[in-house]
PDB file of C-alpha atoms in Angstrom:
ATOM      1  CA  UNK A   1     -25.911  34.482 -10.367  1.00 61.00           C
ATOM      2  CA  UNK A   2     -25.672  35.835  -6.784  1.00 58.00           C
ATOM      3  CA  UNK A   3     -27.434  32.163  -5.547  1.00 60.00           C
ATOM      4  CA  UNK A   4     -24.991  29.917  -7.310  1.00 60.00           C
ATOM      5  CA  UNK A   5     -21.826  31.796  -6.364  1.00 53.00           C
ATOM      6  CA  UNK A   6     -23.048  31.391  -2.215  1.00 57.00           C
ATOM      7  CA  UNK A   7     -23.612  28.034  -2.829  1.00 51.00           C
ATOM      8  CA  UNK A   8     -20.181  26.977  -4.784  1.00 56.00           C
ATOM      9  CA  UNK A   9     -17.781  29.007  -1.789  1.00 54.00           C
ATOM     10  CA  UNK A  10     -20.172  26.754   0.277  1.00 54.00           C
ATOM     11  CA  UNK A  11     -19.478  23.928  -0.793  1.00 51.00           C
ATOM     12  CA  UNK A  12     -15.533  24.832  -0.975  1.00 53.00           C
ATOM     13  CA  UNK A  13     -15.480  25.792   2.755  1.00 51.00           C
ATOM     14  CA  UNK A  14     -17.173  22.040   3.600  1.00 47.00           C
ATOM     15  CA  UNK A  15     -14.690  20.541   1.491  1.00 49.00           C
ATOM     16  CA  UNK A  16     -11.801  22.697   2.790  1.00 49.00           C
ATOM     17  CA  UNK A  17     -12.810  21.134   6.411  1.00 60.00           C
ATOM     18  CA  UNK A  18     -13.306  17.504   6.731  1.00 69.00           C
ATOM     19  CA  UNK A  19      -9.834  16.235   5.469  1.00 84.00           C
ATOM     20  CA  UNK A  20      -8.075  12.717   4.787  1.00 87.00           C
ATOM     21  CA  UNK A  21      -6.242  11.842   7.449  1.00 89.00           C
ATOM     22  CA  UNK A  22      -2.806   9.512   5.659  1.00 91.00           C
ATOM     23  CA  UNK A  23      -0.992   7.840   8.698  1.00 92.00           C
ATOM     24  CA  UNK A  24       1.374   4.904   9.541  1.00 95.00           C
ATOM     25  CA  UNK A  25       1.694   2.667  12.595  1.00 96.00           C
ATOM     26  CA  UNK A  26       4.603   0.830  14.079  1.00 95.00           C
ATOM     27  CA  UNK A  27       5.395  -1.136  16.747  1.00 95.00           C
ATOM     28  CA  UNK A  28       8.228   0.041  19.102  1.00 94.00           C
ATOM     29  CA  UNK A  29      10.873  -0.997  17.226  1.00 95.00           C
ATOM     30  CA  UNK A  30       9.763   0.450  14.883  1.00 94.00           C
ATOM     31  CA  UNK A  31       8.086  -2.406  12.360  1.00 95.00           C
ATOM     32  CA  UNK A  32       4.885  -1.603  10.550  1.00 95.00           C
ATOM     33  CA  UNK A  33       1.784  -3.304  11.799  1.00 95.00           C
ATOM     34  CA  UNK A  34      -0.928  -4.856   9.090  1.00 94.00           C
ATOM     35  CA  UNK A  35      -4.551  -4.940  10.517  1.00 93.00           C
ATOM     36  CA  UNK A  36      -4.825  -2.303  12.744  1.00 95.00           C
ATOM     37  CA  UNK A  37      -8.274  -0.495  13.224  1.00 94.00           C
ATOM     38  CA  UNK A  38      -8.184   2.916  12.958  1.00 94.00           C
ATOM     39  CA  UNK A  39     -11.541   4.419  13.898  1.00 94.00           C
ATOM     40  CA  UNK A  40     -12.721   7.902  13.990  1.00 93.00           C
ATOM     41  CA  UNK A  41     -15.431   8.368  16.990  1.00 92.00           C
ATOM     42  CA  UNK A  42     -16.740  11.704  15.695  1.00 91.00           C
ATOM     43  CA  UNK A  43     -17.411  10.410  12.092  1.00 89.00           C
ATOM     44  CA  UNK A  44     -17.934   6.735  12.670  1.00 88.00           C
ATOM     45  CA  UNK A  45     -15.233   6.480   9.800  1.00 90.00           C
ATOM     46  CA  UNK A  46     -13.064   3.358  10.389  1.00 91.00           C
ATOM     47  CA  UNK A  47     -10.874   1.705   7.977  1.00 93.00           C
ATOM     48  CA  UNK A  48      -7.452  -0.978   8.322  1.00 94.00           C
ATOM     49  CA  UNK A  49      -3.583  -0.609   7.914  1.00 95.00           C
ATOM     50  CA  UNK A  50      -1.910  -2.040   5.004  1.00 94.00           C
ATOM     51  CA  UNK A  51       1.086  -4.126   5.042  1.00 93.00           C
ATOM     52  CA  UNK A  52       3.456  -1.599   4.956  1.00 95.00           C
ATOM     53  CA  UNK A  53       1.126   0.217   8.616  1.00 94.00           C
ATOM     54  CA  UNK A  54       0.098   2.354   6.042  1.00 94.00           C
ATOM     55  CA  UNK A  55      -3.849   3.995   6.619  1.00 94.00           C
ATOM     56  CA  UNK A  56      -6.103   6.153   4.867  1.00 92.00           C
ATOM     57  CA  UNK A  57      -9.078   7.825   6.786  1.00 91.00           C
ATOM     58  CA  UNK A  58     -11.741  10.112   5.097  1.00 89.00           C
ATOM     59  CA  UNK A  59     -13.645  12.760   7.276  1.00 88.00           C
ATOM     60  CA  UNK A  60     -11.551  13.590   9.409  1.00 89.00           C
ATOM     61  CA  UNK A  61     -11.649  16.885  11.014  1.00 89.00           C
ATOM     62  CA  UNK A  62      -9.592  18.930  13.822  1.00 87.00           C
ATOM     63  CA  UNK A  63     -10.620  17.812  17.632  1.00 89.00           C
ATOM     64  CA  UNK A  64     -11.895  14.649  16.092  1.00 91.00           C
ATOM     65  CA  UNK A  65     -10.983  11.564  18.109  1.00 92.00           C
ATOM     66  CA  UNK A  66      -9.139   8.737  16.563  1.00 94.00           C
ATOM     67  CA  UNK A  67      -8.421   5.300  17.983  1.00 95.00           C
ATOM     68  CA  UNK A  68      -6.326   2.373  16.754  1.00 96.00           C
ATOM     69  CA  UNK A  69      -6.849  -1.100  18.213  1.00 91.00           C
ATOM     70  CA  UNK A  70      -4.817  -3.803  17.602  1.00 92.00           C
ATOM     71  CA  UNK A  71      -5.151  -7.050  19.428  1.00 85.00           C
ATOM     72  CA  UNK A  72      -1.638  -7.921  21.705  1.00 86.00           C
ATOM     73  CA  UNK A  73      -1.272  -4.225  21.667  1.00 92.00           C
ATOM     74  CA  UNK A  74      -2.731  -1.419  23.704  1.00 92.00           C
ATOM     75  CA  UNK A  75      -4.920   1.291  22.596  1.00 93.00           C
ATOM     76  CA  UNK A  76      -4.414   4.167  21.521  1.00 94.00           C
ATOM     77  CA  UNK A  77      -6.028   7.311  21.708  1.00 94.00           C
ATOM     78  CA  UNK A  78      -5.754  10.891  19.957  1.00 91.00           C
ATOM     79  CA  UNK A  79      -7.748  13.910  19.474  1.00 91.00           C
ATOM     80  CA  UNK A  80      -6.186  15.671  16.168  1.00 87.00           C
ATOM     81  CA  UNK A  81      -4.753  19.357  16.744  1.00 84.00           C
ATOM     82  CA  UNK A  82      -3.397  20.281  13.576  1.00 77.00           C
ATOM     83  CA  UNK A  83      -4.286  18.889  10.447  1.00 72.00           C
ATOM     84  CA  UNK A  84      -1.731  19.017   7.763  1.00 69.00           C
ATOM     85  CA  UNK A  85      -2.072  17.600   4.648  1.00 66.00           C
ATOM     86  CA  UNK A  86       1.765  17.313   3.715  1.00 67.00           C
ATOM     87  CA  UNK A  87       2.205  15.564   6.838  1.00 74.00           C
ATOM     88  CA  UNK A  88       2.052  12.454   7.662  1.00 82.00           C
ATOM     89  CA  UNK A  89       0.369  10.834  10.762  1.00 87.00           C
ATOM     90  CA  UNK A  90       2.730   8.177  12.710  1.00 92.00           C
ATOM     91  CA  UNK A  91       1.291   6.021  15.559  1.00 94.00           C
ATOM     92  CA  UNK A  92       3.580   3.925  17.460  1.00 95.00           C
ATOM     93  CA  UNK A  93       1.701   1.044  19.939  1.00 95.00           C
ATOM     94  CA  UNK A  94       3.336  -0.499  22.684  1.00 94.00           C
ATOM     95  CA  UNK A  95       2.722  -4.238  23.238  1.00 92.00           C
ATOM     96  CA  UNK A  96       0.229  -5.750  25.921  1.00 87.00           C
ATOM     97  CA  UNK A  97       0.470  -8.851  27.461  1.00 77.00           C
ATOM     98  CA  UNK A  98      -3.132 -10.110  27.748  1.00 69.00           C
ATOM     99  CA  UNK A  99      -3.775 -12.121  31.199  1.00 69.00           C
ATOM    100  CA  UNK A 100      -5.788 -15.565  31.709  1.00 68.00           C
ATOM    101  CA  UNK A 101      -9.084 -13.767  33.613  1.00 67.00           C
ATOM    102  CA  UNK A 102      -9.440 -11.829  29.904  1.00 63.00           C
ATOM    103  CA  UNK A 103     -10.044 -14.914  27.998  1.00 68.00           C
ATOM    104  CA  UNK A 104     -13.436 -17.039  27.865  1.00 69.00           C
ATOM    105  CA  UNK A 105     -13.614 -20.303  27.391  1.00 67.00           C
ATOM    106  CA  UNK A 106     -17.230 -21.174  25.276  1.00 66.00           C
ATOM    107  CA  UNK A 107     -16.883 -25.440  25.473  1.00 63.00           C
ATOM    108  CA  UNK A 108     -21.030 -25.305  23.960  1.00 62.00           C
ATOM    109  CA  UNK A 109     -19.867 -25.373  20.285  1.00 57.00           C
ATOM    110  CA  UNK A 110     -19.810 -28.048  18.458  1.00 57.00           C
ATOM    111  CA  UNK A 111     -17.251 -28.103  15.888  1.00 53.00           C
ATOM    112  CA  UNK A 112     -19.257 -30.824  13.833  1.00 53.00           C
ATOM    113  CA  UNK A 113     -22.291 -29.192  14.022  1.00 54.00           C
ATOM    114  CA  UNK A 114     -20.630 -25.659  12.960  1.00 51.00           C
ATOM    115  CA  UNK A 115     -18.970 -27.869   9.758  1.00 51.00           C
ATOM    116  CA  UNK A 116     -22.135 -29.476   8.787  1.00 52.00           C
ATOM    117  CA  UNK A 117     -24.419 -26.652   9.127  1.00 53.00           C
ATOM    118  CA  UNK A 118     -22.205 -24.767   6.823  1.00 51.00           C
ATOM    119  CA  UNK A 119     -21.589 -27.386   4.428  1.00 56.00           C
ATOM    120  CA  UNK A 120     -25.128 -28.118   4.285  1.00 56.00           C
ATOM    121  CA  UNK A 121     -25.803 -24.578   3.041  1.00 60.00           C
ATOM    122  CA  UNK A 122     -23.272 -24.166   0.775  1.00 62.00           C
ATOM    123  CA  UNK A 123     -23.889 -27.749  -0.952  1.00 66.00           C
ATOM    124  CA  UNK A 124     -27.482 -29.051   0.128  1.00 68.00           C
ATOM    125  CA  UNK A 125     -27.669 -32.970  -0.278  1.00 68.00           C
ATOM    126  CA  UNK A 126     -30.817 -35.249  -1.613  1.00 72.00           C
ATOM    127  CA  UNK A 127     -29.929 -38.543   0.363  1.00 72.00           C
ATOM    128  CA  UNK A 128     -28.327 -39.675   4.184  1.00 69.00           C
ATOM    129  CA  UNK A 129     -26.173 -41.537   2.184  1.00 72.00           C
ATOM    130  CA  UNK A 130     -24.436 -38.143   0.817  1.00 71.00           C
ATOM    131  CA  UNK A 131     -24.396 -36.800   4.420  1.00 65.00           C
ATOM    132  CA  UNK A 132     -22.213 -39.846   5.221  1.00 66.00           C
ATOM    133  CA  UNK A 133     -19.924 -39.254   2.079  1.00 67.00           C
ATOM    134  CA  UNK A 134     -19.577 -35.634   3.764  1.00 62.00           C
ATOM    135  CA  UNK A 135     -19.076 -36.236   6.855  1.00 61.00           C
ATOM    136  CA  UNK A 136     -15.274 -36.944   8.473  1.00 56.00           C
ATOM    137  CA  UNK A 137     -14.433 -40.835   9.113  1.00 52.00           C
ATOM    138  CA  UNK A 138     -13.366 -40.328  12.529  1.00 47.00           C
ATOM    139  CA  UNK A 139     -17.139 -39.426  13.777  1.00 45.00           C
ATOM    140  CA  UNK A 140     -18.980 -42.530  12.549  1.00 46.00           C
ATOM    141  CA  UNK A 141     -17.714 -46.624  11.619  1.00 49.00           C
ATOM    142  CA  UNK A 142     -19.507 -48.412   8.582  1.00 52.00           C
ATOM    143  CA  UNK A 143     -21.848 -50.823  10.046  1.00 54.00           C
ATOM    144  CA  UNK A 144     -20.029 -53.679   8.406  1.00 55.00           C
ATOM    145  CA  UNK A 145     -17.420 -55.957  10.370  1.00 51.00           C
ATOM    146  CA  UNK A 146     -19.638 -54.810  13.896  1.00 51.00           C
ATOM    147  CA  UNK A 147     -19.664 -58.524  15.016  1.00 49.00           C
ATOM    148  CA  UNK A 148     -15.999 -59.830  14.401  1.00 49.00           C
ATOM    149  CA  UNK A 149     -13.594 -59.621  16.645  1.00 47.00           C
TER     150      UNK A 149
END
């Protein structure tokens, strides 16, 4: 009886520590922002604003480190002090202008190939003749009417 009274204020006290942390984030004037990542580093927990800015993150303990990322925003950074569960968490991220030297330029894809290849997989074809069918009119002529002008 002893035994299973230890282990059920055990597993209370775990419980009673790692908390939900329920949050919002805005911009600065003051708009909620859909599609933020909010990631804790300690847990690995990571989950994504609503709509409404609204977020919901499980494990999350005091001194834990959480980061939001957004992209056009910068990022933001916060170890938790206090967890309260009444309380809750507001984030506001300022907007980043993102310059030329951050963006790469990748001119080895193939847009045609990337179509096919997928197309291919999804709906597999028995002839070249369907391929053809498939395939956009702007990237091949019929072979009839070659020789008139």
């Amino acid at each position: 009886m002893k035994n299973i009274l230890i282990v059920i204020l055990m597993l209370f006290c775990n419980m009673g520590m790692a908390q939900v942390l329920i949050g919002t984030v805005i911009n600065e004037q003051r708009d909620p922002l859909a599609d933020v990542v909010v990631v804790n580093k300690n847990s690995n927990q990571h989950t994504h604003t609503n709509a409404t800015g609204s977020f919901t993150l499980p494990r999350t303990n005091v001194k834990d480190t959480i980061t939001f990322y957004l992209l056009g925003f910068e990022t933001y950074t916060e170890v938790l002090g206090k967890l309260d569960p009444e309380t809750v968490f507001e984030v506001v991220l300022k907007e980043a202008s993102i310059s030329l030297d951050q963006v790469i330029l990748v001119s080895e894809i193939n847009a045609l190939t990337k179509f096919a290849d997928v197309d291919i997989k999804t709906d597999p074809v028995k002839s070249s003749q369907e391929i053809l069918r498939k395939s956009p009119r702007s990237y091949y002529r019929p072979a009839c009417g070659r020789g008139k002008s």
